[in-house]
Short mmCIF file of C-alpha atoms in Angstrom, two decimals:
data_model
loop_
_atom_site.label_atom_id
_atom_site.label_comp_id
_atom_site.label_asym_id
_atom_site.label_seq_id
_atom_site.Cartn_x
_atom_site.Cartn_y
_atom_site.Cartn_z
CA MET A 5 -15.98 12.59 22.27
CA VAL A 6 -17.50 11.25 19.36
CA HIS A 7 -15.08 8.22 17.80
CA THR A 8 -14.79 6.74 14.60
CA SER A 9 -16.82 3.74 14.63
CA ASP A 10 -15.98 -0.05 14.34
CA ARG A 11 -18.82 0.10 11.41
CA PHE A 12 -16.70 2.76 9.38
CA ALA A 13 -13.81 0.60 9.86
CA ALA A 14 -16.00 -2.38 8.41
CA TRP A 15 -16.91 -0.22 5.35
CA ILE A 16 -12.82 0.14 5.05
CA ALA A 17 -12.13 -3.50 5.37
CA VAL A 18 -14.99 -4.04 2.64
CA GLY A 19 -12.97 -1.77 0.77
CA ARG A 20 -9.88 -3.60 1.20
CA ILE A 21 -11.44 -6.64 0.23
CA PHE A 22 -12.41 -6.22 -2.93
CA SER A 23 -8.73 -4.84 -3.76
CA MET A 24 -7.58 -7.90 -1.90
CA LEU A 25 -9.15 -9.92 -3.99
CA ALA A 26 -7.96 -8.31 -7.47
CA THR A 27 -4.68 -8.54 -6.47
CA PHE A 28 -4.66 -12.11 -5.12
CA ALA A 29 -6.39 -12.52 -8.56
CA MET A 30 -3.37 -11.33 -10.27
CA PRO A 31 -0.77 -14.05 -9.99
CA LEU A 32 -3.52 -16.66 -11.02
CA ILE A 33 -4.45 -15.38 -14.06
CA LEU A 34 -0.25 -14.50 -14.82
CA THR A 35 0.74 -17.57 -14.07
CA ARG A 36 -1.12 -19.22 -16.91
CA CYS A 37 -0.66 -16.18 -19.06
CA LEU A 38 2.94 -15.60 -19.37
CA SER A 39 6.05 -18.11 -19.04
CA VAL A 40 7.50 -19.04 -15.11
CA ALA A 41 10.36 -16.97 -16.18
CA ASP A 42 8.44 -13.55 -17.53
CA TYR A 43 5.93 -13.77 -14.09
CA GLY A 44 9.07 -13.87 -11.58
CA VAL A 45 10.46 -11.02 -13.44
CA PHE A 46 6.74 -9.46 -12.57
CA SER A 47 6.87 -10.90 -9.53
CA GLN A 48 10.31 -9.33 -8.34
CA PHE A 49 9.06 -6.11 -10.17
CA PHE A 50 5.60 -6.17 -8.16
CA THR A 51 7.44 -6.52 -4.65
CA LEU A 52 9.56 -3.94 -5.25
CA TYR A 53 6.90 -1.85 -6.08
CA THR A 54 4.51 -2.98 -3.56
CA VAL A 55 7.57 -1.99 -0.86
CA LEU A 56 9.09 1.04 -2.44
CA TYR A 57 6.14 3.23 -2.71
CA ALA A 58 5.04 2.77 0.87
CA MET A 59 8.72 3.07 2.22
CA PHE A 60 9.30 6.20 0.27
CA ALA A 61 6.28 7.97 1.46
CA VAL A 62 8.09 8.06 4.72
CA GLY A 63 5.24 7.84 6.77
CA ILE A 64 4.13 11.37 5.95
CA HIS A 65 0.38 10.50 5.12
CA THR A 66 -0.29 9.09 8.71
CA ASN A 67 -0.20 13.09 10.09
CA LEU A 68 -3.89 13.10 8.79
CA PHE A 69 -5.34 10.86 11.41
CA PHE A 70 -3.45 12.97 13.93
CA PHE A 71 -4.20 16.86 12.59
CA TYR A 72 -7.17 16.76 10.77
CA PRO A 73 -10.41 15.23 12.74
CA ASN A 74 -10.35 18.27 15.34
CA SER A 75 -8.85 21.20 13.05
CA SER A 76 -10.67 23.96 11.55
CA LYS A 77 -11.65 24.05 7.80
CA ASN A 78 -8.75 26.21 7.13
CA LYS A 79 -6.48 24.10 8.90
CA GLN A 80 -7.62 21.17 7.43
CA ASN A 81 -6.55 22.69 3.99
CA GLU A 82 -3.55 23.30 5.32
CA CYS A 83 -2.76 19.67 6.41
CA VAL A 84 -3.84 17.76 3.03
CA SER A 85 -2.01 20.33 0.88
CA ASN A 86 1.12 20.22 2.91
CA THR A 87 0.82 16.43 2.79
CA LEU A 88 0.07 16.09 -0.93
CA LEU A 89 3.38 18.27 -1.44
CA LEU A 90 5.49 16.47 0.69
CA LEU A 91 4.14 13.13 -1.09
CA CYS A 92 5.24 14.41 -4.36
CA LEU A 93 8.49 15.78 -3.33
CA SER A 94 9.55 12.64 -1.53
CA GLY A 95 8.48 10.53 -4.57
CA ALA A 96 10.85 12.96 -6.46
CA ILE A 97 13.53 12.48 -3.82
CA PHE A 98 13.36 8.74 -3.64
CA GLY A 99 12.82 8.17 -7.58
CA GLY A 100 16.12 10.58 -8.25
CA ILE A 101 18.26 8.69 -5.62
CA MET A 102 17.12 5.05 -6.67
CA PHE A 103 19.02 6.45 -10.55
CA MET A 104 22.45 6.60 -9.03
CA PRO A 105 24.04 3.85 -10.32
CA PRO A 106 25.52 2.37 -6.58
CA VAL A 107 21.60 2.44 -5.53
CA GLN A 108 20.63 0.48 -8.48
CA ASN A 109 23.31 -1.67 -7.74
CA ILE A 110 22.44 -2.12 -4.79
CA VAL A 111 18.66 -2.58 -5.26
CA PHE A 112 18.76 -4.74 -8.64
CA GLY A 113 22.22 -6.21 -8.78
CA GLU A 114 22.45 -7.85 -12.19
CA SER A 115 19.16 -9.53 -11.74
CA ALA A 116 17.17 -9.52 -14.75
CA LEU A 117 15.09 -6.86 -13.68
CA SER A 118 17.71 -4.84 -14.09
CA GLU A 119 16.83 -4.68 -17.44
CA TYR A 120 13.55 -3.32 -16.77
CA SER A 121 15.15 -0.82 -13.77
CA VAL A 122 13.81 2.54 -15.12
CA TRP A 123 10.54 1.54 -15.26
CA VAL A 124 10.07 0.08 -11.98
CA ILE A 125 11.87 3.44 -10.23
CA ILE A 126 9.52 5.78 -12.34
CA CYS A 127 6.38 3.47 -11.52
CA VAL A 128 7.39 3.88 -7.97
CA ALA A 129 8.36 7.44 -7.75
CA LEU A 130 4.78 7.90 -9.11
CA ALA A 131 2.87 5.72 -6.94
CA VAL A 132 4.34 7.59 -3.64
CA PRO A 133 1.84 10.81 -3.98
CA MET A 134 -1.54 8.46 -4.07
CA ASN A 135 -0.73 7.40 -0.14
CA ILE A 136 -3.01 10.67 0.70
CA VAL A 137 -6.02 9.01 -0.59
CA ALA A 138 -6.94 6.43 1.74
CA PRO A 139 -6.03 8.38 5.13
CA LEU A 140 -8.07 11.30 3.44
CA PHE A 141 -10.86 9.01 2.75
CA SER A 142 -11.04 7.84 6.52
CA VAL A 143 -10.54 10.74 8.01
CA MET A 144 -13.62 12.33 6.08
CA GLU A 145 -15.32 9.38 6.89
CA ASP A 146 -16.59 8.78 3.56
CA ARG A 147 -17.86 5.59 2.76
CA PHE A 148 -18.00 5.29 -0.94
CA GLY A 149 -14.51 6.14 -1.14
CA ALA A 150 -13.06 4.19 1.47
CA ILE A 151 -15.45 1.11 -0.28
CA MET A 152 -14.47 2.32 -4.10
CA TYR A 153 -11.19 3.21 -4.33
CA PRO A 154 -8.70 1.01 -3.39
CA ALA A 155 -11.35 -1.91 -5.40
CA LEU A 156 -10.86 0.12 -8.53
CA VAL A 157 -7.23 0.90 -8.01
CA ALA A 158 -6.48 -3.09 -8.11
CA VAL A 159 -9.17 -3.90 -10.67
CA GLY A 160 -7.38 -1.39 -12.64
CA ARG A 161 -3.98 -2.38 -11.79
CA ILE A 162 -5.12 -6.13 -12.78
CA MET A 163 -6.69 -5.02 -16.16
CA VAL A 164 -3.91 -3.38 -17.65
CA VAL A 165 -1.15 -6.27 -16.31
CA VAL A 166 -3.74 -8.75 -17.85
CA VAL A 167 -4.82 -7.89 -20.78
CA ILE A 168 -1.36 -6.70 -22.21
CA ALA A 169 -0.17 -10.15 -20.58
CA VAL A 170 -2.89 -11.82 -22.79
CA LEU A 171 -2.30 -9.75 -25.76
CA LEU A 172 1.19 -9.04 -25.86
CA HIS A 173 2.90 -11.51 -23.40
CA ASN A 174 5.66 -9.03 -23.14
CA ILE A 175 7.26 -7.68 -20.03
CA VAL A 176 8.16 -4.54 -20.93
CA TRP A 177 4.58 -3.65 -22.24
CA ILE A 178 2.81 -4.93 -19.08
CA MET A 179 6.18 -2.25 -17.12
CA ILE A 180 4.94 0.68 -19.68
CA GLY A 181 1.34 -0.43 -18.85
CA MET A 182 1.81 0.10 -14.98
CA VAL A 183 3.45 3.42 -15.24
CA VAL A 184 0.65 4.58 -17.47
CA PHE A 185 -1.47 3.44 -14.73
CA GLN A 186 -0.14 4.94 -11.84
CA LEU A 187 -0.20 8.20 -13.84
CA VAL A 188 -3.70 7.67 -13.98
CA VAL A 189 -3.96 7.05 -10.38
CA LEU A 190 -1.77 10.51 -9.72
CA GLY A 191 -4.22 12.35 -11.20
CA PHE A 192 -6.83 11.34 -9.32
CA SER A 193 -5.20 11.96 -6.02
CA VAL A 194 -4.10 15.53 -6.78
CA PHE A 195 -7.65 15.99 -8.60
CA TYR A 196 -9.44 14.53 -5.14
CA SER A 197 -7.01 16.26 -2.61
CA LEU A 198 -7.34 19.82 -4.38
CA HIS A 199 -11.07 19.26 -5.35
CA THR A 200 -11.96 18.92 -1.87
CA HIS A 201 -9.73 21.08 -0.08
CA LYS A 202 -8.18 24.42 -0.96
CA PHE A 203 -4.53 24.25 -2.15
CA VAL A 204 -2.95 26.29 1.18
CA ILE A 205 0.57 25.63 1.77
CA ASN A 206 1.65 26.93 5.21
CA LYS A 207 5.53 26.30 5.54
CA SER A 208 5.46 26.55 9.31
CA PHE A 209 3.00 23.49 10.00
CA ILE A 210 4.84 21.32 7.88
CA LYS A 211 7.88 20.95 10.34
CA SER A 212 4.73 19.89 12.85
CA GLN A 213 3.82 17.10 10.60
CA LEU A 214 7.26 15.81 9.78
CA SER A 215 8.00 15.82 13.33
CA TYR A 216 4.69 13.31 13.90
CA SER A 217 4.36 11.74 10.70
CA LEU A 218 8.54 10.40 9.98
CA PRO A 219 8.87 8.02 13.12
CA PHE A 220 5.90 6.49 11.91
CA GLY A 221 7.49 6.53 8.78
CA LEU A 222 10.89 5.08 10.52
CA ALA A 223 8.74 2.18 11.68
CA VAL A 224 7.00 1.21 8.51
CA ALA A 225 9.98 0.69 6.74
CA LEU A 226 11.37 -1.13 9.45
CA GLN A 227 8.11 -2.97 9.56
CA LEU A 228 8.37 -3.40 5.47
CA LEU A 229 11.91 -4.34 5.38
CA SER A 230 11.66 -7.08 8.05
CA ASN A 231 8.82 -8.34 6.03
CA TYR A 232 9.90 -8.41 2.70
CA PHE A 233 13.76 -8.69 3.33
CA ASP A 234 14.04 -12.23 1.93
CA LYS A 235 12.09 -10.88 -1.17
CA ILE A 236 13.88 -7.98 -1.98
CA VAL A 237 17.10 -9.97 -1.23
CA SER A 238 16.38 -12.95 -3.55
CA VAL A 239 15.73 -10.42 -6.34
CA THR A 240 19.36 -10.59 -6.78
CA LEU A 241 19.81 -14.24 -5.68
CA LEU A 242 17.36 -16.11 -7.48
CA THR A 243 16.50 -16.06 -11.12
CA PRO A 244 13.21 -15.01 -12.75
CA THR A 245 12.28 -18.64 -12.34
CA GLU A 246 13.06 -19.71 -8.84
CA TYR A 247 11.54 -16.13 -8.22
CA ALA A 248 8.27 -17.17 -9.83
CA ILE A 249 8.00 -20.39 -7.60
CA TYR A 250 9.26 -18.53 -4.54
CA SER A 251 6.52 -15.76 -4.78
CA VAL A 252 3.94 -18.26 -4.74
CA ALA A 253 4.85 -19.33 -1.53
CA PHE A 254 4.57 -16.10 -0.08
CA LEU A 255 1.68 -14.84 -1.11
CA SER A 256 -0.47 -13.74 2.27
CA ILE A 257 -3.94 -15.13 3.23
CA PRO A 258 -6.78 -13.42 1.80
CA GLY A 259 -8.57 -10.67 4.06
CA VAL A 260 -5.99 -10.73 7.26
CA ASN A 261 -4.25 -7.60 6.33
CA GLN A 262 -6.97 -5.83 4.73
CA LEU A 263 -9.14 -6.38 8.34
CA TYR A 264 -6.00 -5.50 10.42
CA ASP A 265 -5.32 -2.33 8.25
CA SER A 266 -9.04 -1.23 8.89
CA LEU A 267 -9.10 -1.50 12.58
CA ALA A 268 -5.86 0.21 12.75
CA GLN A 269 -6.41 3.07 10.96
CA MET A 270 -9.68 3.48 12.71
CA ASN A 271 -8.14 2.68 16.06
CA ILE A 272 -4.90 4.96 15.14
CA ILE A 273 -7.82 7.81 14.62
CA ASN A 274 -9.71 7.31 17.87
CA MET A 275 -6.66 6.89 20.07
CA SER A 276 -5.00 10.75 18.68
CA LYS A 277 -8.80 11.64 19.48
CA CYS A 278 -8.23 10.40 22.76
CA TYR A 279 -4.76 12.18 23.09
CA GLN A 280 -5.66 15.15 22.05
CA ALA A 281 -8.68 15.46 24.65
CA GLY A 282 -6.50 14.34 27.61
CA GLU A 283 -8.34 10.71 27.98
CA TYR A 284 -5.38 8.56 28.64
CA ASP A 285 -6.61 5.92 30.05
CA ARG A 286 -9.12 5.08 27.50
CA ILE A 287 -6.40 5.04 24.89
CA GLY A 288 -5.44 1.82 26.86
CA GLU A 289 -8.53 0.23 26.26
CA LEU A 290 -8.91 0.85 22.76
CA TYR A 291 -5.55 -0.71 22.17
CA ARG A 292 -6.68 -4.14 24.03
CA SER A 293 -10.07 -4.13 21.88
CA PHE A 294 -8.08 -4.07 19.01
CA VAL A 295 -5.83 -6.37 20.03
CA GLN A 296 -8.39 -8.95 21.05
CA LYS A 297 -10.76 -8.13 17.77
CA THR A 298 -7.26 -9.16 15.39
CA LEU A 299 -6.68 -12.20 17.23
CA SER A 300 -9.94 -13.50 16.97
CA PHE A 301 -10.01 -13.81 13.54
CA SER A 302 -6.58 -14.18 12.46
CA ALA A 303 -5.39 -17.16 14.56
CA PRO A 304 -7.72 -19.69 13.75
CA LEU A 305 -7.63 -18.51 9.88
CA ILE A 306 -4.36 -18.77 9.81
CA MET A 307 -4.02 -22.43 11.44
CA ALA A 308 -6.77 -23.64 8.96
CA VAL A 309 -4.45 -22.32 6.21
CA ALA A 310 -1.17 -24.11 7.41
CA LEU A 311 -3.21 -27.03 7.50
CA PHE A 312 -3.83 -27.36 4.25
CA ALA A 313 -1.69 -25.05 2.34
CA GLU A 314 -0.28 -28.11 0.04
CA GLU A 315 -4.19 -28.94 -1.46
CA ILE A 316 -4.89 -25.03 -1.49
CA ILE A 317 -1.69 -24.11 -3.76
CA GLY A 318 -1.80 -27.66 -5.92
CA PHE A 319 -5.95 -26.64 -6.66
CA LEU A 320 -4.93 -22.51 -7.53
CA PHE A 321 -2.14 -22.94 -9.49
CA ASN A 322 -0.36 -25.31 -12.26
CA GLU A 323 1.76 -28.11 -11.93
CA ASP A 324 4.56 -25.77 -12.43
CA TYR A 325 4.24 -24.23 -9.39
CA SER A 326 2.98 -27.08 -7.27
#
């Protein structure tokens, strides 16, 4: 059986590392362009945006890893078309739910971010369909897309945010700029999906896709809630100034998540192929190799950063944050 190689995982990692560098640069610039309070509001917005657009996809896009690789061209068209439709519906449904006053009260409370809740919800709803693009690049083994797409999205986002912050120093216009940016990304997501595949809806196939992907979606939702629970709750508990300082403290180590996600994405595809071919022993070997590889780079890096965290923060941020 032909497996998706670690070399392609490396291509994905390169794209995500470029994306990470751009994303990591954003707080370094914004903390110097915005007041501490305004940066705190933006950080609240960006945290909810990051968590919710991934959660609202409910894992629908993960079905591509299982159904796409060994399918016929017609089945691949149905797989992509159904996935795109389901993601668009998911964004619209959850966006509508977020507009309900009781839900807004739970998520935003009386925080400063509640004044901008409309922009947050619209931005998140528009972002949900873009979850299809990265898996599509992976299953199609599109090296150029795997490298360039994450980087271009991250660079485009930071350019929109930073340019508006430098020129207007206005948090409302930053959020409007993010909505416009998400409209552009949504347009690309739809265009790329339909340019590479015919739009063919198979209603009977949707049930199989949801049966596979929804458990993953629940697992992803629980993982995101466990990882971001303190950050989400703090939106309603901390002032923008306090949240700005707190947001610097929970910045992740650059590179670790990107390498992990890239290896995990390829590993899921390979494990799915083994499962469909009945090679069950091989699945355990692939998982063991995945754990060994991720620990080999993450453990030493985490220990090094833990030892020098104070010096790193003092070097990267101004005295208001250090």
